[in-house]
Amino acid sequence: MYVVVGWLDEFLWGALVVLQIFMVGLTMTVILGLLGAAAKLSNIPVLRILATAYTTVFRAVPELLVLLIIYFGSAITLTAIAKLINPEIKFVDIPPFWAGSFAISLIIGAYATETFRGAFQGVDPGQIKAARSLGMSATHTFFYVRLPQMWRLALPGFGNHMLSMMKDTALISVIGVEEILYTAEIATSVTMQPFTMYMVVAIIYLIFTTVIMAIVRMLERMANRHLESV
Amino acid sequence: MIEKQSIPIIQLQKVDKFFGEFQALKNVNLEVRQGQKVVVCGPSGSGKSTMLHCINRLEKHDRGRVVVAGIELNDSLKNIDAVRSEIGMVFQQFNLFPHLKVVENLMLAPKLVRKATKTEARKIAMTYLDRVHIPEQAEKYPIQLSGGQQQRVAIARALCMNPQVMLFDEPTSALDPEMIAEVLDVMVELAKEGMTMICVTHEMGFARSVADLMVFMDEGEVVESAVPDDFFAHPESERTKLFLSQILSH
Amino acid sequence: MEFDFALIFESVPKMATGIGLTLQLLVLASIIGTTLAVCTALMRISKIPLLSWPAIVYIYIFRGTPMLVQIFLIYYGLAQFQAVRDSFMWIALRDPFWCAIIAFSLNVGAYTAEILRGGIQGVDAGLLRAATALGLSKSQRFIHITTPIAIRLALPAFGNETVSLMKSTALASTITMFDITGVARTIMAQTFAPYEIFLSAAIVYLFIAWFIQFGVALAERRYSRHMQR
């Protein structure tokens, strides 16, 4: 058990990498989700079809496969393009950290698109009428009336997506990113104590997911404050 | 010197409106002068709400002209925004912003549309909150207020934009009976102060005391329009007579 | 850069075995996991702390940690203990297939238990009050009123969970199994043609997912028969 102590700083470093991936992923997911929802709700049929294809594909294909396609596929494509410019180049790839974060964001973004779409549709149209009749522009109406109310509806679903994303970060170890699972694999080969090491990984993830759940609960309480009639 | 009273502030000329195949408004003509109080009544589905919505472009009219304060309503965004800030609208379902406090509900549009500062907006808000007799509710959220109070806040919110015309779309229809009076009282005060008003309502007592012009609509058409005395005492059309007999029988 | 269709064609037979394994994992884990979920859900909603707390902890752990970590713990981790290696269970625990089944079933059990709990709690309290007033006992109410309605409410989420399980089976490739993803990775390592191989694999998964959703839709229609005018 005490063998873990020797690996503590490697694990902490790996945990930091997990957090970094999560933060990058969170940002990209929100952007993709909003764009996707906008596309799905737009008047242009092409956008709607593209958005539907996006959500269907990325919710049905295994995360591991998406990760592998993006990482290896991008390497092949970039290398091909690079070779056109400079034939001397042997191999170009996107750093696995970014390939992995992007892959995870694409996947969770598909789920977020559906959640955001439902949330936008759940906003009382009367609110929008009132805002427009007061002379507020479409942009103002979106940021001051639509978005605050849509967010409250999207929060529970989005919270679940964040939990999924946190757990998906473990997959990035497969393409060689040095986060905690990767560290555990190395530690195992040295110490021959796989159970101990993977337990550490499990506990770290449990802490992360618990914190996320607590934050989401707090945000939900804040978002619904105005609905508690005293 | 042109009399201000005689220039119509709202003009609807030969307005048609379709929802797909269904024609909601048929050849609607209406003129409202400044300071006039118009009450529009009629059975449900007669197009009263739709007509109101066409006046501030919440709905687009398909044929005819809608002119407000000299500005013609068409697809020009500049015109639409200009018209909307001259018109205040009060809805049956109040439509207060639930995530904002009462005073914030009132301050939002002045800040964003009229570019008022926070202090100026607050002053305007409290003035009108006072006008509707509920200044003490300023820091509460809409859900904490009764229906009558919420509707009064909605009226104040519309007034904060200093409109030339107030449109009321069945303002008391969603209220419990004991709260209807407090809202009607505010509307009567507004009328006395000279506000130009178009009210869609079933409250005939209110109509009789406040209206300069009664308009009866049925199946998308303006069937009859007259001053209240003539309207209630000598309705001309059979449809008007039928409607009045139904609504005045209780 | 061209798309090597010939490669895809050659790979079909290997893919077929992969598909077989994926489906085995999917069906077996689904059945075992759902059975486990029913017991867990009943324990979870029980008023007896001795029953509900183990369920709560189990659900919390398996929903709070990544599937990949769970698989590694069972396949690689348990081998650490001499006691395990000496026991009769070692035959199963040494085999990646059974380790995968155990890991997937435990995962499905935890998630589905929560889904079932949601369905059970979603049953309108008014209906149960009416049933009580009519004289039905607690277990009669549960079997004849709660269960059918809960199933209908839980179906959509259950469908999603099954698709999720399908996606998780790809992780079996990380413990040396040759499911669809495992086969794909092997071919990819030999040919270095990620697009052709992985895209084909993706299409296969899309088909299976579509199939699952179709089945769920049929089930939903059957359970909503009474609601169609």
PDB file of N, CA and C in Angstrom, chain B residues 44-119:
ATOM      1  N   SER B  44     -64.087  34.077 -29.147  1.00  0.00           N
ATOM      2  CA  SER B  44     -62.692  33.641 -29.300  1.00  0.00           C
ATOM      3  C   SER B  44     -62.460  33.186 -30.720  1.00  0.00           C
ATOM      4  N   GLY B  45     -61.243  33.447 -31.179  1.00  0.00           N
ATOM      5  CA  GLY B  45     -60.914  33.070 -32.547  1.00  0.00           C
ATOM      6  C   GLY B  45     -61.341  34.106 -33.562  1.00  0.00           C
ATOM      7  N   SER B  46     -61.838  35.253 -33.089  1.00  0.00           N
ATOM      8  CA  SER B  46     -62.327  36.245 -34.039  1.00  0.00           C
ATOM      9  C   SER B  46     -61.214  37.097 -34.622  1.00  0.00           C
ATOM     10  N   GLY B  47     -59.992  36.948 -34.128  1.00  0.00           N
ATOM     11  CA  GLY B  47     -58.888  37.689 -34.717  1.00  0.00           C
ATOM     12  C   GLY B  47     -58.474  38.915 -33.920  1.00  0.00           C
ATOM     13  N   LYS B  48     -59.075  39.111 -32.725  1.00  0.00           N
ATOM     14  CA  LYS B  48     -58.776  40.312 -31.940  1.00  0.00           C
ATOM     15  C   LYS B  48     -57.299  40.366 -31.561  1.00  0.00           C
ATOM     16  N   SER B  49     -56.806  39.222 -31.008  1.00  0.00           N
ATOM     17  CA  SER B  49     -55.401  39.163 -30.593  1.00  0.00           C
ATOM     18  C   SER B  49     -54.483  39.351 -31.780  1.00  0.00           C
ATOM     19  N   THR B  50     -54.838  38.661 -32.886  1.00  0.00           N
ATOM     20  CA  THR B  50     -54.014  38.736 -34.090  1.00  0.00           C
ATOM     21  C   THR B  50     -53.887  40.177 -34.560  1.00  0.00           C
ATOM     22  N   MET B  51     -55.001  40.913 -34.498  1.00  0.00           N
ATOM     23  CA  MET B  51     -54.962  42.306 -34.938  1.00  0.00           C
ATOM     24  C   MET B  51     -53.993  43.113 -34.078  1.00  0.00           C
ATOM     25  N   LEU B  52     -54.091  42.915 -32.762  1.00  0.00           N
ATOM     26  CA  LEU B  52     -53.173  43.619 -31.869  1.00  0.00           C
ATOM     27  C   LEU B  52     -51.719  43.273 -32.195  1.00  0.00           C
ATOM     28  N   HIS B  53     -51.479  41.974 -32.413  1.00  0.00           N
ATOM     29  CA  HIS B  53     -50.117  41.534 -32.687  1.00  0.00           C
ATOM     30  C   HIS B  53     -49.601  42.125 -33.989  1.00  0.00           C
ATOM     31  N   CYS B  54     -50.499  42.449 -34.924  1.00  0.00           N
ATOM     32  CA  CYS B  54     -50.042  43.028 -36.189  1.00  0.00           C
ATOM     33  C   CYS B  54     -49.629  44.478 -36.005  1.00  0.00           C
ATOM     34  N   ILE B  55     -50.166  45.116 -34.957  1.00  0.00           N
ATOM     35  CA  ILE B  55     -49.861  46.530 -34.765  1.00  0.00           C
ATOM     36  C   ILE B  55     -48.421  46.728 -34.329  1.00  0.00           C
ATOM     37  N   ASN B  56     -47.870  45.801 -33.537  1.00  0.00           N
ATOM     38  CA  ASN B  56     -46.457  45.963 -33.192  1.00  0.00           C
ATOM     39  C   ASN B  56     -45.583  44.879 -33.811  1.00  0.00           C
ATOM     40  N   ARG B  57     -46.073  44.328 -34.903  1.00  0.00           N
ATOM     41  CA  ARG B  57     -45.284  43.419 -35.730  1.00  0.00           C
ATOM     42  C   ARG B  57     -44.895  42.128 -35.013  1.00  0.00           C
ATOM     43  N   LEU B  58     -45.593  41.777 -33.958  1.00  0.00           N
ATOM     44  CA  LEU B  58     -45.350  40.439 -33.407  1.00  0.00           C
ATOM     45  C   LEU B  58     -45.883  39.404 -34.393  1.00  0.00           C
ATOM     46  N   GLU B  59     -46.834  39.856 -35.235  1.00  0.00           N
ATOM     47  CA  GLU B  59     -47.281  39.070 -36.383  1.00  0.00           C
ATOM     48  C   GLU B  59     -47.144  39.946 -37.616  1.00  0.00           C
ATOM     49  N   LYS B  60     -46.857  39.317 -38.744  1.00  0.00           N
ATOM     50  CA  LYS B  60     -46.711  40.073 -39.985  1.00  0.00           C
ATOM     51  C   LYS B  60     -48.035  40.065 -40.732  1.00  0.00           C
ATOM     52  N   HIS B  61     -48.512  41.250 -41.133  1.00  0.00           N
ATOM     53  CA  HIS B  61     -49.737  41.245 -41.913  1.00  0.00           C
ATOM     54  C   HIS B  61     -49.398  40.915 -43.368  1.00  0.00           C
ATOM     55  N   ASP B  62     -50.321  40.208 -44.051  1.00  0.00           N
ATOM     56  CA  ASP B  62     -50.031  39.742 -45.403  1.00  0.00           C
ATOM     57  C   ASP B  62     -50.433  40.750 -46.469  1.00  0.00           C
ATOM     58  N   ARG B  63     -51.551  41.448 -46.235  1.00  0.00           N
ATOM     59  CA  ARG B  63     -52.000  42.444 -47.227  1.00  0.00           C
ATOM     60  C   ARG B  63     -52.482  43.679 -46.495  1.00  0.00           C
ATOM     61  N   GLY B  64     -52.392  44.802 -47.165  1.00  0.00           N
ATOM     62  CA  GLY B  64     -52.888  46.031 -46.543  1.00  0.00           C
ATOM     63  C   GLY B  64     -51.748  46.812 -45.917  1.00  0.00           C
ATOM     64  N   ARG B  65     -52.108  47.877 -45.200  1.00  0.00           N
ATOM     65  CA  ARG B  65     -51.096  48.720 -44.580  1.00  0.00           C
ATOM     66  C   ARG B  65     -51.340  48.860 -43.100  1.00  0.00           C
ATOM     67  N   VAL B  66     -50.253  48.875 -42.350  1.00  0.00           N
ATOM     68  CA  VAL B  66     -50.325  49.202 -40.927  1.00  0.00           C
ATOM     69  C   VAL B  66     -49.378  50.374 -40.697  1.00  0.00           C
ATOM     70  N   VAL B  67     -49.962  51.501 -40.242  1.00  0.00           N
ATOM     71  CA  VAL B  67     -49.130  52.691 -40.021  1.00  0.00           C
ATOM     72  C   VAL B  67     -49.254  53.115 -38.567  1.00  0.00           C
ATOM     73  N   VAL B  68     -48.120  53.258 -37.894  1.00  0.00           N
ATOM     74  CA  VAL B  68     -48.118  53.660 -36.487  1.00  0.00           C
ATOM     75  C   VAL B  68     -47.294  54.921 -36.328  1.00  0.00           C
ATOM     76  N   ALA B  69     -47.929  55.980 -35.768  1.00  0.00           N
ATOM     77  CA  ALA B  69     -47.242  57.255 -35.539  1.00  0.00           C
ATOM     78  C   ALA B  69     -46.506  57.701 -36.794  1.00  0.00           C
ATOM     79  N   GLY B  70     -47.127  57.520 -37.941  1.00  0.00           N
ATOM     80  CA  GLY B  70     -46.543  57.964 -39.202  1.00  0.00           C
ATOM     81  C   GLY B  70     -45.543  56.985 -39.790  1.00  0.00           C
ATOM     82  N   ILE B  71     -45.192  55.935 -39.061  1.00  0.00           N
ATOM     83  CA  ILE B  71     -44.222  54.977 -39.587  1.00  0.00           C
ATOM     84  C   ILE B  71     -44.966  53.776 -40.152  1.00  0.00           C
ATOM     85  N   GLU B  72     -44.658  53.450 -41.419  1.00  0.00           N
ATOM     86  CA  GLU B  72     -45.347  52.297 -42.014  1.00  0.00           C
ATOM     87  C   GLU B  72     -44.621  51.016 -41.645  1.00  0.00           C
ATOM     88  N   LEU B  73     -45.384  50.017 -41.216  1.00  0.00           N
ATOM     89  CA  LEU B  73     -44.787  48.738 -40.832  1.00  0.00           C
ATOM     90  C   LEU B  73     -44.557  47.862 -42.045  1.00  0.00           C
ATOM     91  N   ASN B  74     -43.269  47.627 -42.326  1.00  0.00           N
ATOM     92  CA  ASN B  74     -42.956  46.652 -43.373  1.00  0.00           C
ATOM     93  C   ASN B  74     -41.778  45.838 -42.880  1.00  0.00           C
ATOM     94  N   ASP B  75     -40.990  45.275 -43.815  1.00  0.00           N
ATOM     95  CA  ASP B  75     -39.920  44.402 -43.357  1.00  0.00           C
ATOM     96  C   ASP B  75     -38.697  45.152 -42.837  1.00  0.00           C
ATOM     97  N   SER B  76     -38.694  46.454 -42.957  1.00  0.00           N
ATOM     98  CA  SER B  76     -37.525  47.211 -42.515  1.00  0.00           C
ATOM     99  C   SER B  76     -37.371  47.113 -41.005  1.00  0.00           C
ATOM    100  N   LEU B  77     -36.251  46.578 -40.557  1.00  0.00           N
ATOM    101  CA  LEU B  77     -36.023  46.371 -39.125  1.00  0.00           C
ATOM    102  C   LEU B  77     -36.016  47.679 -38.360  1.00  0.00           C
ATOM    103  N   LYS B  78     -35.468  48.701 -38.991  1.00  0.00           N
ATOM    104  CA  LYS B  78     -35.394  50.000 -38.321  1.00  0.00           C
ATOM    105  C   LYS B  78     -36.798  50.472 -37.967  1.00  0.00           C
ATOM    106  N   ASN B  79     -37.705  50.304 -38.962  1.00  0.00           N
ATOM    107  CA  ASN B  79     -39.081  50.720 -38.719  1.00  0.00           C
ATOM    108  C   ASN B  79     -39.713  49.909 -37.592  1.00  0.00           C
ATOM    109  N   ILE B  80     -39.490  48.597 -37.635  1.00  0.00           N
ATOM    110  CA  ILE B  80     -40.119  47.726 -36.634  1.00  0.00           C
ATOM    111  C   ILE B  80     -39.674  48.120 -35.236  1.00  0.00           C
ATOM    112  N   ASP B  81     -38.366  48.273 -35.040  1.00  0.00           N
ATOM    113  CA  ASP B  81     -37.886  48.637 -33.709  1.00  0.00           C
ATOM    114  C   ASP B  81     -38.411  49.999 -33.292  1.00  0.00           C
ATOM    115  N   ALA B  82     -38.456  50.934 -34.252  1.00  0.00           N
ATOM    116  CA  ALA B  82     -38.960  52.275 -33.923  1.00  0.00           C
ATOM    117  C   ALA B  82     -40.406  52.190 -33.471  1.00  0.00           C
ATOM    118  N   VAL B  83     -41.210  51.412 -34.185  1.00  0.00           N
ATOM    119  CA  VAL B  83     -42.625  51.265 -33.830  1.00  0.00           C
ATOM    120  C   VAL B  83     -42.779  50.624 -32.460  1.00  0.00           C
ATOM    121  N   ARG B  84     -41.991  49.567 -32.211  1.00  0.00           N
ATOM    122  CA  ARG B  84     -42.165  48.833 -30.958  1.00  0.00           C
ATOM    123  C   ARG B  84     -41.867  49.680 -29.747  1.00  0.00           C
ATOM    124  N   SER B  85     -40.953  50.625 -29.872  1.00  0.00           N
ATOM    125  CA  SER B  85     -40.672  51.414 -28.675  1.00  0.00           C
ATOM    126  C   SER B  85     -41.738  52.466 -28.435  1.00  0.00           C
ATOM    127  N   GLU B  86     -42.621  52.699 -29.434  1.00  0.00           N
ATOM    128  CA  GLU B  86     -43.716  53.642 -29.203  1.00  0.00           C
ATOM    129  C   GLU B  86     -44.962  52.939 -28.692  1.00  0.00           C
ATOM    130  N   ILE B  87     -44.947  51.607 -28.729  1.00  0.00           N
ATOM    131  CA  ILE B  87     -46.139  50.860 -28.340  1.00  0.00           C
ATOM    132  C   ILE B  87     -45.841  49.975 -27.145  1.00  0.00           C
ATOM    133  N   GLY B  88     -46.699  50.040 -26.152  1.00  0.00           N
ATOM    134  CA  GLY B  88     -46.554  49.141 -25.022  1.00  0.00           C
ATOM    135  C   GLY B  88     -47.598  48.053 -25.119  1.00  0.00           C
ATOM    136  N   MET B  89     -47.230  46.834 -24.721  1.00  0.00           N
ATOM    137  CA  MET B  89     -48.203  45.741 -24.802  1.00  0.00           C
ATOM    138  C   MET B  89     -48.283  44.985 -23.501  1.00  0.00           C
ATOM    139  N   VAL B  90     -49.507  44.670 -23.104  1.00  0.00           N
ATOM    140  CA  VAL B  90     -49.748  43.890 -21.892  1.00  0.00           C
ATOM    141  C   VAL B  90     -50.469  42.611 -22.297  1.00  0.00           C
ATOM    142  N   PHE B  91     -49.942  41.476 -21.815  1.00  0.00           N
ATOM    143  CA  PHE B  91     -50.424  40.175 -22.279  1.00  0.00           C
ATOM    144  C   PHE B  91     -51.327  39.493 -21.261  1.00  0.00           C
ATOM    145  N   GLN B  92     -52.140  38.582 -21.737  1.00  0.00           N
ATOM    146  CA  GLN B  92     -53.017  37.811 -20.857  1.00  0.00           C
ATOM    147  C   GLN B  92     -52.204  37.025 -19.833  1.00  0.00           C
ATOM    148  N   GLN B  93     -51.070  36.449 -20.267  1.00  0.00           N
ATOM    149  CA  GLN B  93     -50.270  35.620 -19.365  1.00  0.00           C
ATOM    150  C   GLN B  93     -49.147  36.393 -18.690  1.00  0.00           C
ATOM    151  N   PHE B  94     -49.264  37.696 -18.625  1.00  0.00           N
ATOM    152  CA  PHE B  94     -48.301  38.611 -17.982  1.00  0.00           C
ATOM    153  C   PHE B  94     -46.925  38.562 -18.671  1.00  0.00           C
ATOM    154  N   ASN B  95     -46.345  37.352 -18.813  1.00  0.00           N
ATOM    155  CA  ASN B  95     -45.029  37.246 -19.457  1.00  0.00           C
ATOM    156  C   ASN B  95     -43.955  38.084 -18.783  1.00  0.00           C
ATOM    157  N   LEU B  96     -43.976  38.115 -17.462  1.00  0.00           N
ATOM    158  CA  LEU B  96     -42.867  38.758 -16.752  1.00  0.00           C
ATOM    159  C   LEU B  96     -41.659  37.839 -16.840  1.00  0.00           C
ATOM    160  N   PHE B  97     -40.449  38.429 -16.778  1.00  0.00           N
ATOM    161  CA  PHE B  97     -39.236  37.611 -16.848  1.00  0.00           C
ATOM    162  C   PHE B  97     -39.004  36.989 -15.472  1.00  0.00           C
ATOM    163  N   PRO B  98     -39.171  35.659 -15.358  1.00  0.00           N
ATOM    164  CA  PRO B  98     -39.161  35.055 -14.024  1.00  0.00           C
ATOM    165  C   PRO B  98     -37.806  35.081 -13.334  1.00  0.00           C
ATOM    166  N   HIS B  99     -36.736  35.204 -14.121  1.00  0.00           N
ATOM    167  CA  HIS B  99     -35.401  35.126 -13.536  1.00  0.00           C
ATOM    168  C   HIS B  99     -34.918  36.498 -13.060  1.00  0.00           C
ATOM    169  N   LEU B 100     -35.751  37.534 -13.249  1.00  0.00           N
ATOM    170  CA  LEU B 100     -35.366  38.873 -12.818  1.00  0.00           C
ATOM    171  C   LEU B 100     -36.318  39.369 -11.746  1.00  0.00           C
ATOM    172  N   LYS B 101     -35.790  40.168 -10.811  1.00  0.00           N
ATOM    173  CA  LYS B 101     -36.667  40.767  -9.807  1.00  0.00           C
ATOM    174  C   LYS B 101     -37.605  41.751 -10.493  1.00  0.00           C
ATOM    175  N   VAL B 102     -38.658  42.114  -9.753  1.00  0.00           N
ATOM    176  CA  VAL B 102     -39.666  43.023 -10.308  1.00  0.00           C
ATOM    177  C   VAL B 102     -39.031  44.288 -10.865  1.00  0.00           C
ATOM    178  N   VAL B 103     -38.196  44.932 -10.051  1.00  0.00           N
ATOM    179  CA  VAL B 103     -37.608  46.205 -10.493  1.00  0.00           C
ATOM    180  C   VAL B 103     -36.677  45.977 -11.686  1.00  0.00           C
ATOM    181  N   GLU B 104     -35.999  44.823 -11.708  1.00  0.00           N
ATOM    182  CA  GLU B 104     -35.115  44.504 -12.836  1.00  0.00           C
ATOM    183  C   GLU B 104     -35.920  44.264 -14.108  1.00  0.00           C
ATOM    184  N   ASN B 105     -37.107  43.672 -13.960  1.00  0.00           N
ATOM    185  CA  ASN B 105     -38.004  43.481 -15.091  1.00  0.00           C
ATOM    186  C   ASN B 105     -38.296  44.830 -15.753  1.00  0.00           C
ATOM    187  N   LEU B 106     -38.514  45.841 -14.898  1.00  0.00           N
ATOM    188  CA  LEU B 106     -38.865  47.165 -15.418  1.00  0.00           C
ATOM    189  C   LEU B 106     -37.663  47.880 -16.005  1.00  0.00           C
ATOM    190  N   MET B 107     -36.466  47.618 -15.446  1.00  0.00           N
ATOM    191  CA  MET B 107     -35.278  48.357 -15.861  1.00  0.00           C
ATOM    192  C   MET B 107     -34.646  47.832 -17.142  1.00  0.00           C
ATOM    193  N   LEU B 108     -34.938  46.592 -17.476  1.00  0.00           N
ATOM    194  CA  LEU B 108     -34.208  45.945 -18.571  1.00  0.00           C
ATOM    195  C   LEU B 108     -34.309  46.671 -19.901  1.00  0.00           C
ATOM    196  N   ALA B 109     -35.540  46.931 -20.366  1.00  0.00           N
ATOM    197  CA  ALA B 109     -35.700  47.559 -21.675  1.00  0.00           C
ATOM    198  C   ALA B 109     -35.161  48.993 -21.717  1.00  0.00           C
ATOM    199  N   PRO B 110     -35.468  49.828 -20.721  1.00  0.00           N
ATOM    200  CA  PRO B 110     -34.877  51.187 -20.748  1.00  0.00           C
ATOM    201  C   PRO B 110     -33.352  51.148 -20.844  1.00  0.00           C
ATOM    202  N   LYS B 111     -32.731  50.200 -20.115  1.00  0.00           N
ATOM    203  CA  LYS B 111     -31.275  50.140 -20.163  1.00  0.00           C
ATOM    204  C   LYS B 111     -30.782  49.710 -21.533  1.00  0.00           C
ATOM    205  N   LEU B 112     -31.421  48.686 -22.113  1.00  0.00           N
ATOM    206  CA  LEU B 112     -30.914  48.127 -23.358  1.00  0.00           C
ATOM    207  C   LEU B 112     -31.350  48.922 -24.582  1.00  0.00           C
ATOM    208  N   VAL B 113     -32.624  49.402 -24.569  1.00  0.00           N
ATOM    209  CA  VAL B 113     -33.147  50.030 -25.780  1.00  0.00           C
ATOM    210  C   VAL B 113     -32.959  51.541 -25.768  1.00  0.00           C
ATOM    211  N   ARG B 114     -33.223  52.163 -24.586  1.00  0.00           N
ATOM    212  CA  ARG B 114     -33.064  53.611 -24.504  1.00  0.00           C
ATOM    213  C   ARG B 114     -31.690  53.995 -23.991  1.00  0.00           C
ATOM    214  N   LYS B 115     -30.858  52.997 -23.717  1.00  0.00           N
ATOM    215  CA  LYS B 115     -29.506  53.244 -23.218  1.00  0.00           C
ATOM    216  C   LYS B 115     -29.473  54.065 -21.930  1.00  0.00           C
ATOM    217  N   ALA B 116     -30.452  53.839 -21.067  1.00  0.00           N
ATOM    218  CA  ALA B 116     -30.466  54.572 -19.784  1.00  0.00           C
ATOM    219  C   ALA B 116     -29.396  54.003 -18.871  1.00  0.00           C
ATOM    220  N   THR B 117     -28.887  54.840 -17.969  1.00  0.00           N
ATOM    221  CA  THR B 117     -27.936  54.316 -16.984  1.00  0.00           C
ATOM    222  C   THR B 117     -28.712  53.584 -15.905  1.00  0.00           C
ATOM    223  N   LYS B 118     -27.986  52.844 -15.072  1.00  0.00           N
ATOM    224  CA  LYS B 118     -28.636  52.045 -14.037  1.00  0.00           C
ATOM    225  C   LYS B 118     -29.465  52.945 -13.118  1.00  0.00           C
ATOM    226  N   THR B 119     -28.892  54.094 -12.737  1.00  0.00           N
ATOM    227  CA  THR B 119     -29.617  54.978 -11.817  1.00  0.00           C
ATOM    228  C   THR B 119     -30.875  55.539 -12.470  1.00  0.00           C
TER     229      THR B 119
END
